[in-house]
Amino acid sequence: MRTPIIAGNWKMNKLNKEADALVKELVPLVKDAECEVVLCVPFTDIVTVRKAIRGTNIRLGAQNVHWAESGAFTGEISAAMLKELKVEYVIIGHSERRQYFNETNETVNKRIQAALNYKLKPIVCIGETLEERESGQTEQVLYTQIIECLRGFKSWDFDRMVLAYEPVWAIGTGKTATSEQANEAIAFIRDTIRKRFSLKIADKLRIQYGGSMNGGNVKELMAMEEIDGGLIGGASLSPAKFADVVNYK
Ligand code: 13P
């Protein structure tokens, strides 16, 4: 019922020439994908990638957006700016933003609102750290993130939203959550959405898993009932490896 969505998060990688080459190699490899395919690229690659994906089944995403309309926010990018470049998706609240750039649930909430105002589709990231998991706080942390990040949104806002469960300890570490761990956390997230918002929203909302997902573990993860896709870091930097994830069936 929920269309799977596999998104690459290039993070701070790929100069224009490399981005162009990667996409050109990727296009034929994923053209028959049965899932939605998205590339979330650095701001400086947006125009290059938009040209390279024209007429293909690949969708364009960015990795952050500021909440203000415009103004004195040196180094930031507004939702209107992304919309102007025909960006469709935008990652919000990635754990690297939270860890290194003081992103909070409150700023995530404001960024989501700004993205929605411009009809961008937010990919909202949540997830616990290793310390939080080991001290038995996973559900509490996820609960607080859901409540605070999604505060104030209406049922129609969720039509454009995707959530990504990314346990911080699984990102870039080669240490994937087991399919059971990922499924269990995502089931908890969906259940919380059901209780806080509605059954209909929870049923429709796509929730990805992210954290060392690759061609070797994608099949097992995607076979789990609650997992609707993946947010792929490292493996999205190579066309062949990313295609292996996209063509998981
Ligand atoms: P890795 O796939 O490199 O672990 O990164 C996951 C991630 O952070 C995607 O947003």
CSV table of C-alpha atoms in Angstrom, one decimal, residues 5-191:
chain,number,residue,atom,x,y,z
A,5,ILE,CA,11.2,5.1,-1.2
A,6,ILE,CA,15.0,4.7,-1.4
A,7,ALA,CA,16.9,8.0,-1.1
A,8,GLY,CA,20.6,8.6,-1.4
A,9,ASN,CA,22.1,11.1,1.0
A,10,TRP,CA,25.4,12.2,-0.5
A,11,LYS,CA,26.2,14.3,2.5
A,12,MET,CA,29.2,16.6,1.8
A,13,ASN,CA,30.5,14.7,-1.2
A,14,LYS,CA,30.7,15.1,-5.0
A,15,LEU,CA,32.0,18.1,-7.0
A,16,ASN,CA,29.9,19.0,-10.0
A,17,LYS,CA,31.8,16.9,-12.5
A,18,GLU,CA,31.6,13.8,-10.2
A,19,ALA,CA,27.9,14.4,-9.5
A,20,ASP,CA,27.2,14.5,-13.2
A,21,ALA,CA,29.2,11.3,-13.9
A,22,LEU,CA,27.6,9.5,-11.1
A,23,VAL,CA,24.0,10.3,-12.1
A,24,LYS,CA,24.7,9.5,-15.8
A,25,GLU,CA,26.0,6.1,-14.8
A,26,LEU,CA,23.1,5.6,-12.3
A,27,VAL,CA,20.2,6.4,-14.6
A,28,PRO,CA,20.2,3.2,-16.7
A,29,LEU,CA,20.9,1.1,-13.7
A,30,VAL,CA,17.7,2.2,-11.8
A,31,LYS,CA,15.3,2.9,-14.7
A,32,ASP,CA,13.1,-0.1,-13.9
A,33,ALA,CA,13.1,0.4,-10.1
A,34,GLU,CA,9.8,-0.5,-8.4
A,35,CYS,CA,10.4,2.1,-5.7
A,36,GLU,CA,10.6,5.8,-5.7
A,37,VAL,CA,14.3,6.9,-6.1
A,38,VAL,CA,15.6,10.1,-4.7
A,39,LEU,CA,19.0,11.8,-4.6
A,40,CYS,CA,19.6,14.3,-1.8
A,41,VAL,CA,22.6,16.2,-3.0
A,42,PRO,CA,24.7,19.2,-1.8
A,43,PHE,CA,23.3,22.6,-2.6
A,44,THR,CA,26.1,23.2,-5.1
A,45,ASP,CA,25.2,20.0,-7.1
A,46,ILE,CA,21.4,20.7,-7.4
A,47,VAL,CA,21.5,22.3,-10.8
A,48,THR,CA,23.9,19.7,-12.3
A,49,VAL,CA,21.9,16.8,-10.9
A,50,ARG,CA,18.6,18.4,-12.0
A,51,LYS,CA,19.8,18.5,-15.6
A,52,ALA,CA,21.2,15.0,-15.4
A,53,ILE,CA,18.0,13.4,-14.1
A,54,ARG,CA,15.6,15.2,-16.6
A,55,GLY,CA,13.2,12.7,-18.1
A,56,THR,CA,14.2,9.9,-15.7
A,57,ASN,CA,12.6,8.3,-12.7
A,58,ILE,CA,15.0,9.9,-10.3
A,59,ARG,CA,13.7,12.6,-7.9
A,60,LEU,CA,15.7,15.5,-6.6
A,61,GLY,CA,16.3,16.3,-2.9
A,62,ALA,CA,18.4,18.7,-0.8
A,63,GLN,CA,19.9,18.1,2.7
A,64,ASN,CA,18.7,21.0,4.8
A,65,VAL,CA,16.5,24.1,4.6
A,66,HIS,CA,16.2,27.2,6.9
A,67,TRP,CA,12.9,28.2,8.4
A,68,ALA,CA,12.9,31.9,7.6
A,69,GLU,CA,11.5,33.3,4.5
A,70,SER,CA,14.7,35.4,3.8
A,71,GLY,CA,17.0,37.6,5.7
A,72,ALA,CA,20.3,37.9,7.6
A,73,PHE,CA,21.1,34.2,8.0
A,74,THR,CA,24.6,33.9,6.5
A,75,GLY,CA,25.2,30.5,5.0
A,76,GLU,CA,21.6,29.3,5.1
A,77,ILE,CA,19.2,28.4,2.2
A,78,SER,CA,15.5,29.1,2.2
A,79,ALA,CA,12.6,26.9,1.1
A,80,ALA,CA,11.8,29.4,-1.7
A,81,MET,CA,15.4,29.0,-3.0
A,82,LEU,CA,15.1,25.2,-3.1
A,83,LYS,CA,11.7,25.5,-4.8
A,84,GLU,CA,13.1,27.8,-7.4
A,85,LEU,CA,15.6,25.1,-8.3
A,86,LYS,CA,12.8,22.5,-8.6
A,87,VAL,CA,13.9,20.5,-5.6
A,88,GLU,CA,11.2,18.1,-4.5
A,89,TYR,CA,12.5,16.5,-1.2
A,90,VAL,CA,14.6,17.9,1.6
A,91,ILE,CA,16.2,16.0,4.5
A,92,ILE,CA,15.5,17.7,7.8
A,93,GLY,CA,17.0,17.0,11.2
A,94,HIS,CA,19.7,14.5,10.2
A,95,SER,CA,21.6,13.4,13.2
A,96,GLU,CA,24.8,14.9,11.8
A,97,ARG,CA,23.0,18.3,11.9
A,98,ARG,CA,21.9,17.6,15.4
A,99,GLN,CA,25.4,16.4,16.5
A,100,TYR,CA,27.6,19.0,14.8
A,101,PHE,CA,25.3,22.0,14.2
A,102,ASN,CA,23.1,22.2,17.3
A,103,GLU,CA,19.9,21.2,15.5
A,104,THR,CA,17.1,20.6,18.0
A,105,ASN,CA,13.6,19.2,17.7
A,106,GLU,CA,12.4,22.8,17.9
A,107,THR,CA,14.4,23.9,14.9
A,108,VAL,CA,13.5,20.7,13.0
A,109,ASN,CA,9.8,21.6,13.6
A,110,LYS,CA,10.3,25.1,12.2
A,111,ARG,CA,12.3,23.8,9.1
A,112,ILE,CA,9.5,21.2,8.4
A,113,GLN,CA,6.9,24.0,8.5
A,114,ALA,CA,9.0,26.1,6.1
A,115,ALA,CA,9.4,23.2,3.7
A,116,LEU,CA,5.7,22.4,3.7
A,117,ASN,CA,4.9,26.1,3.1
A,118,TYR,CA,6.7,25.7,-0.2
A,119,LYS,CA,5.3,22.3,-1.0
A,120,LEU,CA,8.7,20.6,-0.5
A,121,LYS,CA,8.5,17.1,0.8
A,122,PRO,CA,10.5,16.8,4.1
A,123,ILE,CA,12.3,13.6,5.0
A,124,VAL,CA,12.4,14.0,8.8
A,125,CYS,CA,15.2,12.1,10.6
A,126,ILE,CA,14.9,10.8,14.1
A,127,GLY,CA,16.9,8.2,16.0
A,128,GLU,CA,18.7,7.4,19.2
A,129,THR,CA,22.4,7.4,20.1
A,130,LEU,CA,24.2,4.3,21.3
A,131,GLU,CA,24.3,5.6,24.8
A,132,GLU,CA,20.5,6.1,24.7
A,133,ARG,CA,19.9,2.6,23.3
A,134,GLU,CA,22.2,1.0,25.9
A,135,SER,CA,20.5,2.7,28.8
A,136,GLY,CA,17.1,1.6,27.6
A,137,GLN,CA,15.9,5.1,26.5
A,138,THR,CA,15.3,4.4,22.8
A,139,GLU,CA,11.5,4.6,22.9
A,140,GLN,CA,11.5,7.7,25.1
A,141,VAL,CA,13.9,9.5,22.8
A,142,LEU,CA,11.9,8.6,19.7
A,143,TYR,CA,8.7,9.6,21.4
A,144,THR,CA,10.0,13.0,22.3
A,145,GLN,CA,11.5,13.5,18.9
A,146,ILE,CA,8.2,12.6,17.2
A,147,ILE,CA,6.1,14.8,19.5
A,148,GLU,CA,8.4,17.8,19.4
A,149,CYS,CA,9.4,17.7,15.7
A,150,LEU,CA,5.9,17.1,14.4
A,151,ARG,CA,4.1,19.4,16.8
A,152,GLY,CA,1.2,21.4,15.2
A,153,PHE,CA,1.0,19.6,11.9
A,154,LYS,CA,-2.3,18.7,10.3
A,155,SER,CA,-3.4,15.5,8.6
A,156,TRP,CA,-2.7,16.9,5.1
A,157,ASP,CA,0.8,17.9,6.1
A,158,PHE,CA,1.6,14.3,6.5
A,159,ASP,CA,0.7,13.6,2.8
A,160,ARG,CA,4.0,15.2,1.8
A,161,MET,CA,6.1,13.9,4.6
A,162,VAL,CA,8.5,11.0,5.0
A,163,LEU,CA,10.1,9.9,8.2
A,164,ALA,CA,13.5,8.3,8.5
A,165,TYR,CA,14.5,6.2,11.5
A,166,GLU,CA,18.3,6.4,11.7
A,167,PRO,CA,19.9,5.0,14.8
A,168,VAL,CA,23.0,7.2,15.3
A,169,TRP,CA,25.1,4.2,16.2
A,170,ALA,CA,24.4,2.6,12.8
A,171,ILE,CA,25.4,5.6,10.6
A,172,GLY,CA,28.6,5.3,8.7
A,173,THR,CA,29.8,2.6,11.1
A,174,GLY,CA,29.1,-0.5,9.0
A,175,LYS,CA,27.0,-1.6,12.0
A,176,THR,CA,23.5,-2.0,10.7
A,177,ALA,CA,20.6,-2.4,13.1
A,178,THR,CA,19.2,-5.9,12.7
A,179,SER,CA,16.1,-6.1,10.6
A,180,GLU,CA,14.2,-6.9,13.8
A,181,GLN,CA,15.6,-3.9,15.7
A,182,ALA,CA,14.8,-1.6,12.8
A,183,ASN,CA,11.3,-3.0,12.4
A,184,GLU,CA,10.6,-2.8,16.1
A,185,ALA,CA,11.7,0.9,16.3
A,186,ILE,CA,9.7,1.8,13.2
A,187,ALA,CA,6.7,0.0,14.5
A,188,PHE,CA,7.0,2.0,17.7
A,189,ILE,CA,7.2,5.2,15.7
A,190,ARG,CA,4.1,4.3,13.6
A,191,ASP,CA,2.2,3.4,16.8
